[in-house]
CSV table of C-alpha atoms and ligand atoms in Angstrom, one decimal:
chain,number,residue,atom,x,y,z
A,201,MET,CA,-152.1,-89.2,-37.2
A,202,SER,CA,-155.9,-87.8,-37.7
A,203,GLY,CA,-158.7,-89.1,-35.8
A,204,PHE,CA,-159.7,-91.5,-38.7
A,205,SER,CA,-158.5,-94.8,-36.6
A,206,PHE,CA,-158.4,-95.0,-32.9
A,207,VAL,CA,-156.3,-98.0,-33.2
A,208,GLN,CA,-153.6,-98.6,-30.5
A,209,GLY,CA,-151.7,-101.9,-30.8
A,210,LEU,CA,-151.6,-105.7,-31.2
A,211,ARG,CA,-152.4,-108.2,-28.2
A,212,CYS,CA,-151.5,-111.7,-28.1
A,213,VAL,CA,-154.5,-113.9,-27.7
A,214,GLY,CA,-152.2,-116.6,-26.1
A,215,CYS,CA,-150.1,-114.8,-23.5
A,216,GLY,CA,-151.5,-111.3,-23.5
A,217,ARG,CA,-148.4,-109.5,-24.6
A,218,ASP,CA,-148.6,-106.2,-26.4
A,219,TYR,CA,-146.9,-105.3,-29.7
A,220,ALA,CA,-146.7,-102.0,-31.6
A,221,ILE,CA,-148.5,-101.6,-34.9
A,222,GLU,CA,-145.3,-100.6,-36.6
A,223,THR,CA,-143.8,-104.1,-35.8
A,224,GLY,CA,-146.2,-105.3,-38.6
A,225,ARG,CA,-146.5,-108.6,-36.6
A,226,HIS,CA,-149.3,-111.0,-37.5
A,227,THR,CA,-148.6,-113.4,-34.7
A,228,CYS,CA,-146.7,-113.5,-31.4
A,229,PRO,CA,-143.1,-115.0,-31.7
A,230,SER,CA,-143.1,-116.6,-28.3
A,231,CYS,CA,-146.5,-118.3,-28.7
A,232,GLY,CA,-146.3,-119.2,-32.3
A,233,PRO,CA,-148.7,-118.9,-35.3
A,234,LEU,CA,-151.4,-121.2,-34.2
A,235,LEU,CA,-151.8,-120.2,-30.5
A,236,GLY,CA,-150.3,-116.6,-30.8
A,237,THR,CA,-152.8,-114.9,-33.0
A,238,LEU,CA,-153.1,-111.2,-32.2
A,239,ASP,CA,-155.9,-108.9,-31.5
A,240,LEU,CA,-156.1,-105.2,-32.6
A,241,THR,CA,-156.6,-102.9,-29.8
A,242,TYR,CA,-158.3,-99.4,-29.7
A,243,ASN,CA,-158.5,-96.3,-27.5
A,244,TYR,CA,-161.9,-97.4,-26.3
A,245,ARG,CA,-162.8,-94.3,-24.3
A,246,ASP,CA,-162.4,-92.0,-27.4
A,247,LEU,CA,-164.4,-94.5,-29.3
A,248,ALA,CA,-167.4,-94.3,-26.9
A,249,ALA,CA,-167.7,-90.8,-27.8
A,250,ALA,CA,-167.1,-91.0,-31.3
A,251,LEU,CA,-169.5,-94.0,-32.2
A,252,VAL,CA,-172.6,-92.6,-30.4
A,253,PRO,CA,-175.9,-93.6,-32.1
A,254,ALA,CA,-176.6,-89.9,-33.3
A,255,ALA,CA,-173.1,-89.5,-34.7
A,256,LEU,CA,-173.5,-92.7,-36.9
A,257,ARG,CA,-177.1,-91.9,-38.0
A,258,ALA,CA,-175.5,-88.7,-39.4
A,259,ARG,CA,-173.0,-90.5,-41.5
A,260,GLN,CA,-173.5,-90.9,-45.2
A,261,ASP,CA,-170.9,-93.5,-46.0
A,262,ALA,CA,-172.9,-96.8,-46.8
A,263,THR,CA,-169.7,-99.1,-46.5
A,264,ILE,CA,-167.7,-100.6,-43.6
A,265,TRP,CA,-165.8,-97.4,-43.4
A,266,ARG,CA,-168.5,-95.7,-41.6
A,267,TYR,CA,-166.8,-97.3,-38.5
A,268,HIS,CA,-163.4,-96.0,-39.5
A,269,GLU,CA,-162.4,-95.1,-35.9
A,270,LEU,CA,-162.9,-98.9,-34.9
A,271,LEU,CA,-160.8,-100.2,-38.0
A,272,PRO,CA,-157.2,-100.6,-37.9
A,273,ILE,CA,-156.4,-98.4,-40.9
A,274,ARG,CA,-154.6,-95.1,-40.1
A,275,ASP,CA,-154.4,-93.5,-43.7
A,276,PRO,CA,-157.7,-92.7,-45.3
A,277,LEU,CA,-155.9,-92.7,-48.6
A,278,ALA,CA,-155.2,-96.3,-48.3
A,279,VAL,CA,-158.9,-97.3,-48.3
A,280,PRO,CA,-159.9,-99.2,-51.5
A,281,ARG,CA,-162.6,-97.8,-53.6
A,282,VAL,CA,-164.6,-101.1,-53.9
A,283,PRO,CA,-167.7,-100.4,-51.7
A,284,VAL,CA,-168.1,-103.2,-49.3
A,285,GLY,CA,-170.6,-103.6,-46.2
A,286,LEU,CA,-173.8,-102.5,-45.0
A,287,THR,CA,-175.6,-105.4,-46.4
A,288,PRO,CA,-179.2,-106.0,-45.8
A,289,LEU,CA,-180.6,-107.4,-42.5
A,290,TYR,CA,-184.0,-108.8,-43.1
A,291,LEU,CA,-186.6,-109.8,-40.5
A,292,PHE,CA,-188.0,-113.1,-41.9
A,293,ASP,CA,-191.6,-113.5,-40.7
A,294,GLY,CA,-192.7,-116.2,-43.1
A,295,ASP,CA,-193.0,-119.9,-42.8
A,296,LEU,CA,-190.3,-122.5,-42.7
A,297,ASP,CA,-190.4,-126.3,-42.3
A,298,PHE,CA,-189.6,-125.7,-38.6
A,299,PRO,CA,-191.0,-123.3,-36.0
A,300,VAL,CA,-189.0,-120.0,-36.3
A,301,PRO,CA,-187.8,-118.2,-33.3
A,302,ARG,CA,-189.5,-115.1,-31.9
A,303,ALA,CA,-187.5,-113.0,-34.2
A,304,LEU,CA,-185.2,-114.2,-37.0
A,305,TRP,CA,-183.0,-111.7,-38.8
A,306,LEU,CA,-181.0,-112.7,-42.1
A,307,LYS,CA,-177.9,-110.8,-42.6
A,308,ASP,CA,-177.5,-111.1,-46.3
A,309,ASP,CA,-173.8,-110.9,-47.1
A,310,THR,CA,-174.2,-112.5,-50.4
A,311,ARG,CA,-174.7,-109.0,-51.5
A,312,HIS,CA,-171.1,-108.0,-52.0
A,313,PRO,CA,-169.1,-107.2,-55.0
A,314,SER,CA,-167.5,-110.7,-55.2
A,315,GLY,CA,-170.6,-112.3,-53.8
A,316,SER,CA,-169.4,-113.3,-50.3
A,317,ALA,CA,-168.5,-112.0,-46.9
A,318,LYS,CA,-164.7,-112.3,-47.8
A,319,ASP,CA,-164.9,-108.8,-49.4
A,320,ARG,CA,-165.0,-107.2,-45.9
A,321,ALA,CA,-161.7,-108.9,-44.8
A,322,THR,CA,-160.1,-108.1,-48.3
A,323,ALA,CA,-161.1,-104.5,-47.9
A,324,VAL,CA,-159.2,-104.0,-44.8
A,325,GLY,CA,-156.4,-106.3,-46.1
A,326,ILE,CA,-155.9,-104.3,-49.1
A,327,ALA,CA,-155.8,-101.1,-47.3
A,328,ASN,CA,-153.2,-102.4,-44.9
A,329,ALA,CA,-151.1,-103.7,-47.8
A,330,ARG,CA,-151.1,-100.1,-49.1
A,331,GLU,CA,-150.0,-98.8,-45.9
A,332,VAL,CA,-147.0,-101.4,-45.4
A,333,GLY,CA,-146.2,-100.6,-49.2
A,334,ALA,CA,-146.6,-103.9,-50.6
A,335,LYS,CA,-145.9,-104.6,-54.3
A,336,GLY,CA,-148.8,-106.7,-54.9
A,337,ILE,CA,-151.1,-109.1,-53.1
A,338,ALA,CA,-151.2,-112.8,-53.1
A,339,ALA,CA,-153.5,-115.7,-51.8
A,340,ALA,CA,-153.6,-119.5,-51.7
A,341,SER,CA,-157.1,-120.4,-52.2
A,342,THR,CA,-159.6,-122.0,-54.6
A,343,GLY,CA,-162.5,-120.0,-53.2
A,344,ASN,CA,-164.0,-116.9,-52.2
A,345,ALA,CA,-160.9,-115.4,-50.6
A,346,ALA,CA,-159.1,-115.5,-54.0
A,347,SER,CA,-162.2,-114.3,-56.1
A,348,SER,CA,-162.5,-111.4,-53.7
A,349,LEU,CA,-158.9,-110.5,-53.9
A,350,ALA,CA,-158.8,-110.7,-57.6
A,351,LEU,CA,-161.5,-108.3,-57.9
A,352,PHE,CA,-160.1,-105.8,-55.6
A,353,ALA,CA,-156.6,-106.1,-57.4
A,354,ALA,CA,-158.4,-105.5,-60.5
A,355,ARG,CA,-160.1,-102.3,-59.3
A,356,GLU,CA,-156.9,-100.9,-57.3
A,357,ALA,CA,-154.6,-102.0,-60.2
A,358,LEU,CA,-152.4,-104.1,-57.9
A,359,PRO,CA,-150.5,-107.1,-59.1
A,360,CYS,CA,-152.2,-110.2,-57.9
A,361,LEU,CA,-151.0,-113.8,-57.5
A,362,ILE,CA,-153.5,-116.7,-56.6
A,363,PHE,CA,-152.0,-120.2,-55.8
A,364,VAL,CA,-154.6,-122.7,-56.7
A,365,PRO,CA,-154.1,-126.0,-54.8
A,366,ALA,CA,-156.5,-128.5,-56.4
A,367,ALA,CA,-159.8,-128.6,-58.6
A,368,ALA,CA,-161.5,-125.2,-57.9
A,369,PRO,CA,-165.2,-124.7,-57.9
A,370,ALA,CA,-165.8,-123.5,-61.6
A,371,ALA,CA,-167.6,-120.2,-60.7
A,372,LYS,CA,-164.8,-119.2,-58.3
A,373,LEU,CA,-162.1,-120.0,-60.5
A,374,ALA,CA,-164.0,-118.1,-63.5
A,375,GLN,CA,-164.0,-114.9,-61.2
A,376,ILE,CA,-160.3,-115.2,-60.4
A,377,ARG,CA,-159.4,-115.6,-64.1
A,378,ALA,CA,-162.0,-112.9,-65.3
A,379,HIS,CA,-160.6,-110.4,-63.1
A,380,GLY,CA,-157.0,-110.9,-64.6
A,381,ALA,CA,-155.3,-112.4,-61.5
A,382,THR,CA,-152.3,-114.6,-62.2
A,383,CYS,CA,-153.4,-118.0,-61.4
A,384,LEU,CA,-150.7,-120.6,-60.4
A,385,ALA,CA,-152.0,-124.2,-60.5
A,386,VAL,CA,-149.8,-125.8,-58.0
A,387,ASP,CA,-149.1,-129.5,-58.5
A,388,GLY,CA,-149.7,-130.2,-54.8
A,389,ASN,CA,-152.2,-130.1,-51.9
A,390,TYR,CA,-153.4,-127.2,-50.0
A,391,ASP,CA,-150.8,-127.0,-47.5
A,392,GLN,CA,-148.2,-126.8,-50.1
A,393,ALA,CA,-149.9,-124.1,-52.0
A,394,PHE,CA,-150.3,-122.4,-48.6
A,395,GLU,CA,-146.5,-122.4,-47.9
A,396,LEU,CA,-145.6,-121.5,-51.3
A,397,CYS,CA,-147.7,-118.6,-51.3
A,398,ALA,CA,-146.3,-117.4,-48.0
A,399,GLU,CA,-142.5,-118.0,-49.1
A,400,VAL,CA,-143.0,-116.1,-52.5
A,401,SER,CA,-144.9,-113.3,-50.6
A,402,ARG,CA,-142.1,-112.7,-48.2
A,403,ARG,CA,-139.5,-112.8,-50.8
A,404,HIS,CA,-141.1,-110.5,-53.3
A,405,GLY,CA,-142.8,-108.0,-51.0
A,406,TYR,CA,-146.2,-109.3,-51.7
A,407,TYR,CA,-148.9,-109.0,-49.2
A,408,ASN,CA,-150.1,-112.3,-48.1
A,409,ARG,CA,-154.1,-112.4,-47.8
A,410,SER,CA,-154.4,-116.3,-47.4
A,411,THR,CA,-153.4,-116.3,-43.8
A,412,ALA,CA,-156.5,-116.6,-41.7
A,413,VAL,CA,-154.1,-115.5,-38.9
A,414,ASN,CA,-153.8,-112.1,-40.1
A,415,PRO,CA,-155.5,-110.0,-37.7
A,416,TYR,CA,-156.5,-107.3,-40.1
A,417,LEU,CA,-158.6,-109.7,-41.9
A,418,GLY,CA,-160.5,-110.7,-38.8
A,419,GLU,CA,-161.1,-106.7,-38.2
A,420,GLY,CA,-162.8,-106.7,-41.7
A,421,LYS,CA,-164.9,-109.6,-40.6
A,422,LYS,CA,-166.0,-107.8,-37.2
A,423,THR,CA,-168.0,-105.2,-39.2
A,424,ILE,CA,-170.8,-107.7,-39.5
A,425,ALA,CA,-171.2,-107.2,-35.7
A,426,LEU,CA,-171.0,-103.6,-36.0
A,427,GLU,CA,-173.8,-103.6,-38.7
A,428,ILE,CA,-176.0,-105.9,-36.8
A,429,TRP,CA,-175.7,-103.5,-33.8
A,430,GLU,CA,-176.6,-100.5,-35.7
A,431,GLN,CA,-179.2,-102.1,-38.0
A,432,LEU,CA,-181.1,-103.6,-35.1
A,433,GLY,CA,-181.5,-99.8,-33.6
A,434,PHE,CA,-178.0,-99.9,-31.6
A,435,ARG,CA,-178.8,-103.2,-29.7
A,436,ILE,CA,-177.6,-106.7,-29.9
A,437,PRO,CA,-179.6,-109.9,-30.7
A,438,ASP,CA,-179.6,-112.9,-28.4
A,439,VAL,CA,-177.9,-115.3,-30.7
A,440,VAL,CA,-175.7,-115.0,-33.8
A,441,VAL,CA,-175.5,-118.2,-36.1
A,442,VAL,CA,-172.1,-118.2,-38.2
A,443,PRO,CA,-170.9,-120.9,-40.4
A,444,VAL,CA,-167.5,-121.8,-39.9
A,445,GLY,CA,-164.3,-123.2,-41.6
A,446,ASP,CA,-161.1,-121.6,-40.6
A,447,GLY,CA,-162.9,-119.7,-37.7
A,448,CYS,CA,-161.9,-116.2,-39.0
A,449,ILE,CA,-165.6,-114.9,-39.6
A,450,LEU,CA,-166.6,-116.3,-36.0
A,451,GLY,CA,-163.7,-114.9,-34.3
A,452,GLY,CA,-164.3,-111.5,-36.3
A,453,VAL,CA,-167.9,-111.3,-35.3
A,454,HIS,CA,-166.9,-111.9,-31.6
A,455,LYS,CA,-164.4,-109.3,-31.9
A,456,GLY,CA,-166.7,-106.8,-33.2
A,457,PHE,CA,-169.2,-107.4,-30.2
A,458,ARG,CA,-166.4,-107.3,-27.8
A,459,ASP,CA,-165.2,-104.0,-29.1
A,460,LEU,CA,-168.6,-102.6,-28.7
A,461,ARG,CA,-168.8,-103.7,-25.1
A,462,GLU,CA,-165.3,-102.5,-24.4
A,463,ALA,CA,-166.3,-99.0,-25.6
A,464,GLY,CA,-169.5,-99.4,-23.3
A,465,LEU,CA,-171.7,-99.2,-26.2
A,466,VAL,CA,-173.6,-102.4,-25.4
A,467,GLN,CA,-173.9,-104.6,-22.4
A,468,GLY,CA,-173.1,-108.4,-22.8
A,469,LEU,CA,-172.6,-110.2,-25.9
A,470,PRO,CA,-174.9,-112.4,-28.0
A,471,ARG,CA,-174.3,-116.0,-27.9
A,472,LEU,CA,-172.3,-117.2,-30.9
A,473,ILE,CA,-173.1,-120.5,-32.5
A,474,GLY,CA,-170.6,-121.8,-34.8
A,475,ILE,CA,-171.9,-124.1,-37.4
A,476,GLN,CA,-169.5,-126.6,-39.3
A,477,ALA,CA,-170.2,-129.5,-41.8
A,478,ASP,CA,-170.2,-133.0,-40.4
A,479,GLY,CA,-167.3,-133.7,-42.9
A,480,SER,CA,-165.3,-130.6,-41.6
A,481,ALA,CA,-165.8,-130.4,-38.0
A,482,ALA,CA,-162.3,-129.9,-36.5
A,483,LEU,CA,-163.5,-127.0,-34.4
A,484,ALA,CA,-166.8,-128.7,-33.2
A,485,ARG,CA,-165.0,-131.7,-32.2
A,486,ALA,CA,-162.3,-129.8,-30.2
A,487,TRP,CA,-165.1,-127.8,-28.4
A,488,GLN,CA,-167.0,-131.1,-27.5
A,489,ALA,CA,-164.0,-132.6,-26.2
A,490,GLY,CA,-163.1,-129.7,-24.1
A,491,LYS,CA,-159.6,-129.2,-25.9
A,492,ASP,CA,-157.7,-126.2,-26.5
A,493,ARG,CA,-156.7,-126.8,-30.0
A,494,CYS,CA,-157.9,-128.9,-32.9
A,495,ASP,CA,-156.7,-132.2,-34.3
A,496,PRO,CA,-156.7,-132.1,-38.3
A,497,VAL,CA,-159.7,-133.9,-40.0
A,498,GLU,CA,-159.9,-135.0,-43.6
A,499,ALA,CA,-162.2,-132.2,-44.9
A,500,ARG,CA,-165.0,-133.3,-47.0
A,501,THR,CA,-168.3,-131.5,-47.6
A,502,VAL,CA,-170.5,-130.1,-50.3
A,503,ALA,CA,-169.9,-126.7,-48.5
A,504,ASP,CA,-166.5,-126.2,-50.1
A,505,SER,CA,-166.0,-122.8,-48.3
A,506,LEU,CA,-166.2,-124.6,-45.0
A,507,ALA,CA,-163.9,-127.5,-45.9
A,508,VAL,CA,-160.9,-126.9,-43.8
A,509,SER,CA,-158.6,-129.7,-42.3
A,510,MET,CA,-157.0,-127.5,-39.7
A,511,PRO,CA,-158.6,-124.3,-38.7
A,512,ARG,CA,-156.1,-121.5,-38.9
A,513,ASP,CA,-158.0,-119.1,-36.6
A,514,GLN,CA,-158.8,-121.8,-34.1
A,515,MET,CA,-157.8,-119.9,-31.0
A,516,LYS,CA,-160.1,-117.0,-31.7
A,517,ALA,CA,-163.1,-119.4,-32.9
A,518,LEU,CA,-163.0,-121.4,-29.7
A,519,ARG,CA,-162.7,-118.3,-27.6
A,520,ALA,CA,-165.7,-116.8,-29.3
A,521,VAL,CA,-168.0,-119.8,-28.5
A,522,ARG,CA,-166.6,-120.3,-25.0
A,523,GLU,CA,-166.6,-116.6,-23.9
A,524,THR,CA,-170.1,-116.2,-25.1
A,525,ASN,CA,-171.6,-119.4,-23.6
A,526,GLY,CA,-172.3,-120.5,-27.3
A,527,ALA,CA,-171.9,-123.8,-29.0
A,528,PHE,CA,-170.7,-125.5,-32.1
A,529,LEU,CA,-173.1,-127.7,-34.0
A,530,THR,CA,-172.4,-130.0,-37.0
A,531,VAL,CA,-174.7,-130.4,-40.0
A,532,SER,CA,-174.9,-133.0,-42.9
A,533,ASP,CA,-174.6,-132.3,-46.6
A,534,ASP,CA,-178.0,-133.6,-47.3
A,535,GLU,CA,-179.3,-131.2,-44.5
A,536,ILE,CA,-177.3,-128.1,-46.0
A,537,LEU,CA,-178.7,-128.8,-49.5
A,538,ARG,CA,-182.2,-129.0,-48.0
A,539,ALA,CA,-181.7,-125.7,-46.3
A,540,LEU,CA,-180.2,-124.2,-49.5
A,541,SER,CA,-183.5,-125.0,-51.2
A,542,LEU,CA,-185.6,-123.6,-48.2
A,543,LEU,CA,-183.7,-120.3,-48.2
A,544,ALA,CA,-184.2,-119.9,-51.9
A,545,ALA,CA,-187.7,-121.0,-52.3
A,546,ARG,CA,-189.2,-119.6,-48.8
A,547,CYS,CA,-187.1,-116.7,-47.9
A,548,GLY,CA,-186.1,-115.6,-51.5
A,549,ILE,CA,-182.2,-115.6,-50.8
A,550,PHE,CA,-180.1,-117.7,-53.1
A,551,VAL,CA,-176.9,-118.9,-51.2
A,552,GLU,CA,-174.0,-121.3,-51.7
A,553,PRO,CA,-173.9,-124.5,-49.3
A,554,ALA,CA,-171.8,-122.9,-46.7
A,555,ALA,CA,-174.2,-120.1,-45.9
A,556,ALA,CA,-177.2,-122.5,-46.1
A,557,ALA,CA,-175.4,-124.4,-43.2
A,558,ALA,CA,-176.3,-121.6,-41.0
A,559,LEU,CA,-180.1,-122.0,-41.4
A,560,GLU,CA,-179.7,-125.6,-41.0
A,561,GLY,CA,-177.7,-124.9,-37.7
A,562,LEU,CA,-180.7,-122.8,-36.6
A,563,ARG,CA,-182.9,-125.6,-37.0
A,564,ARG,CA,-180.6,-128.0,-35.2
A,565,GLY,CA,-179.9,-125.4,-32.4
A,566,LEU,CA,-183.7,-125.0,-31.8
A,567,GLU,CA,-184.0,-128.9,-31.9
A,568,GLU,CA,-181.3,-129.6,-29.4
A,569,GLY,CA,-182.0,-126.7,-27.2
A,570,ALA,CA,-178.8,-124.5,-27.9
A,571,ILE,CA,-181.4,-122.0,-29.1
A,572,SER,CA,-184.7,-121.1,-27.5
A,573,PRO,CA,-187.7,-120.2,-29.6
A,574,ALA,CA,-188.2,-117.3,-27.3
A,575,GLU,CA,-184.8,-115.7,-28.5
A,576,GLU,CA,-184.0,-113.2,-31.2
A,577,VAL,CA,-181.5,-114.8,-33.6
A,578,THR,CA,-179.5,-113.4,-36.5
A,579,ILE,CA,-178.1,-115.9,-39.0
A,580,LEU,CA,-175.3,-115.1,-41.3
A,581,LEU,CA,-175.7,-115.7,-45.1
A,582,THR,CA,-172.0,-115.6,-46.2
A,583,GLY,CA,-171.8,-116.5,-50.1
A,584,HIS,CA,-174.2,-116.3,-53.2
A,585,GLY,CA,-175.9,-119.2,-54.7
A,586,LEU,CA,-174.2,-118.4,-58.2
A,587,LYS,CA,-171.0,-119.5,-56.5
A,588,ASP,CA,-172.1,-123.2,-56.8
A,589,ILE,CA,-174.4,-124.0,-59.5
A,590,GLU,CA,-173.8,-127.7,-59.3
A,591,ALA,CA,-175.0,-127.7,-55.5
A,592,ALA,CA,-177.9,-125.5,-56.3
A,593,CYS,CA,-179.1,-128.0,-59.0
A,594,ARG,CA,-178.7,-131.0,-56.5
A,595,ALA,CA,-180.7,-128.9,-53.8
A,596,SER,CA,-183.4,-128.2,-56.5
A,597,ALA,CA,-183.8,-131.8,-57.8
A,598,TRP,CA,-187.5,-131.7,-56.4
A,599,ASN,CA,-188.3,-129.0,-58.9
A,600,GLU,CA,-187.6,-130.5,-62.4
A,601,PRO,CA,-188.7,-128.3,-65.2
A,602,LEU,CA,-192.1,-129.7,-66.8
A,603,PRO,CA,-191.7,-131.0,-70.4
A,604,ILE,CA,-194.8,-129.8,-72.3
A,605,ALA,CA,-196.0,-129.5,-76.1
A,606,PRO,CA,-196.2,-125.7,-77.0
A,607,GLU,CA,-199.9,-125.6,-76.5
A,608,VAL,CA,-201.9,-123.8,-73.8
A,609,GLY,CA,-203.9,-126.9,-72.9
A,610,ALA,CA,-200.5,-128.6,-72.2
A,611,VAL,CA,-199.6,-125.9,-69.9
A,612,GLU,CA,-202.9,-126.1,-68.1
A,613,ALA,CA,-202.6,-129.9,-67.8
A,614,ALA,CA,-199.1,-129.6,-66.4
A,615,LEU,CA,-199.9,-127.0,-64.0
A,616,GLU,CA,-202.8,-129.1,-62.7
A,617,ALA,CA,-200.6,-132.1,-62.4
A,618,ARG,CA,-198.1,-130.1,-60.5
A,619,ALA,CA,-200.6,-128.7,-58.0
A,620,ARG,CA,-202.0,-132.3,-57.3
A,621,GLU,CA,-198.3,-133.3,-56.8
A,622,LEU,CA,-197.9,-130.3,-54.3
A,623,GLY,CA,-200.8,-131.3,-52.5
A,624,THR,CA,-202.6,-128.0,-53.1
A,625,ALA,CA,-206.0,-127.8,-55.1
A,626,ARG,CA,-204.4,-125.6,-57.8
A,627,LEU,CA,-201.8,-123.1,-58.4
A,628,PRO,CA,-202.8,-119.6,-58.3
B,25,PLP,C1,-165.1,-118.3,-45.9
B,25,PLP,C2,-166.3,-118.6,-45.8
B,25,PLP,C3,-166.9,-119.3,-44.6
B,25,PLP,C4,-166.2,-119.7,-43.6
B,25,PLP,O1,-165.3,-118.6,-43.0
B,25,PLP,P1,-164.2,-118.9,-42.1
B,25,PLP,O2,-163.7,-117.6,-41.7
B,25,PLP,O3,-163.2,-119.8,-42.9
B,25,PLP,O4,-164.6,-119.7,-40.8
B,25,PLP,C5,-168.3,-119.3,-44.8
B,25,PLP,N1,-169.1,-119.1,-45.8
B,25,PLP,C6,-168.5,-118.7,-46.9
B,25,PLP,C7,-169.3,-118.4,-48.2
B,25,PLP,C8,-167.1,-118.4,-46.9
B,25,PLP,O5,-166.6,-117.9,-48.1
B,26,ZN,ZN1,-148.1,-114.7,-27.1
């Protein structure tokens, strides 16, 4: 095939065994689906020459496909048309309610077609589905993975089945329905919906996007690392803070930096700090206890995108933190909502609770010493605020609309009262 992709094969994270791409495997048969997730490998020698800064700077493609040699899709015609990636990386030099580190970068992945970082994984998943000749695509999810998949399926005119387990957040369900996906409301729990989706996909030749163990999805997520590297002028920050549910984003970001290092394009890796919600902290618990795998938890958190009882990509997530000398930290729902408000009111970025957890994780990391104020830090903002209006309203309870009579005097009186309340002399 052409030089479009330098992909070479699949390697088991557990036992290191190699498999050919043509096997179509997503997991290692001897290690099983939890311990035997696979990494895609590349011809790193050729990559070093293809991805030099001058070559990348000359590229016009403002999507993840500008890194096509380092993505696992061999057929350029399989690439979906929905533009994904190259989201802004802002330097934040304003004030927060805690001292910010030497340099704080906000990677704004809310700016994606479906409003979340899931579009990166879906783009590569859809391309892979095309390559393997899938008849349609399916996912078991109430959240961003499903709303992303529904959008791509609409644009690519692919049949799309979404298995919705329980009560879904209204905005995400609205997206799934609006894009015309067939929505199957399963009378059962998430695991049942997950199994049902896998079985129906197998039987009917559908591509299953719900599995966080699918290595192609992680390859989509890894483009976050490639973009940070390019946007910082072909260097890496000291620390990257990532909100974590299944661990697919964290594992993917790690893979991106590892691939760059393997190709000799960077030295070393950033420390990766995974942030979980107190009420959904299976990975943080396993890491703190020095265990190699997670015990299931009863997931309950305002950050629905982080609510996972048994993280499906746990091997890669634990490896990401261990190999980079990083950490897992947990944050409470109240702290997440406060961070959501801080990001919106001080940074001008409106995020859903899962993304706000990253900012709170930064604060916690600085407080506990996992992050030093002298370091350069990038935090990952993964999902848009309009995804969860109820949480946004709760986070903004401090800012009630001011009831006034329709008169200028009433406006002025209300503004003065508000200025006194906020402790400033007056509003500008
Ligand atoms: C899915 C998701 C996450 C967590 O990603 P995992 O790969 O499950 O760890 C974080 N934030 C948002 C907005 C998400 O949609
Ligand atoms: Zn194996």
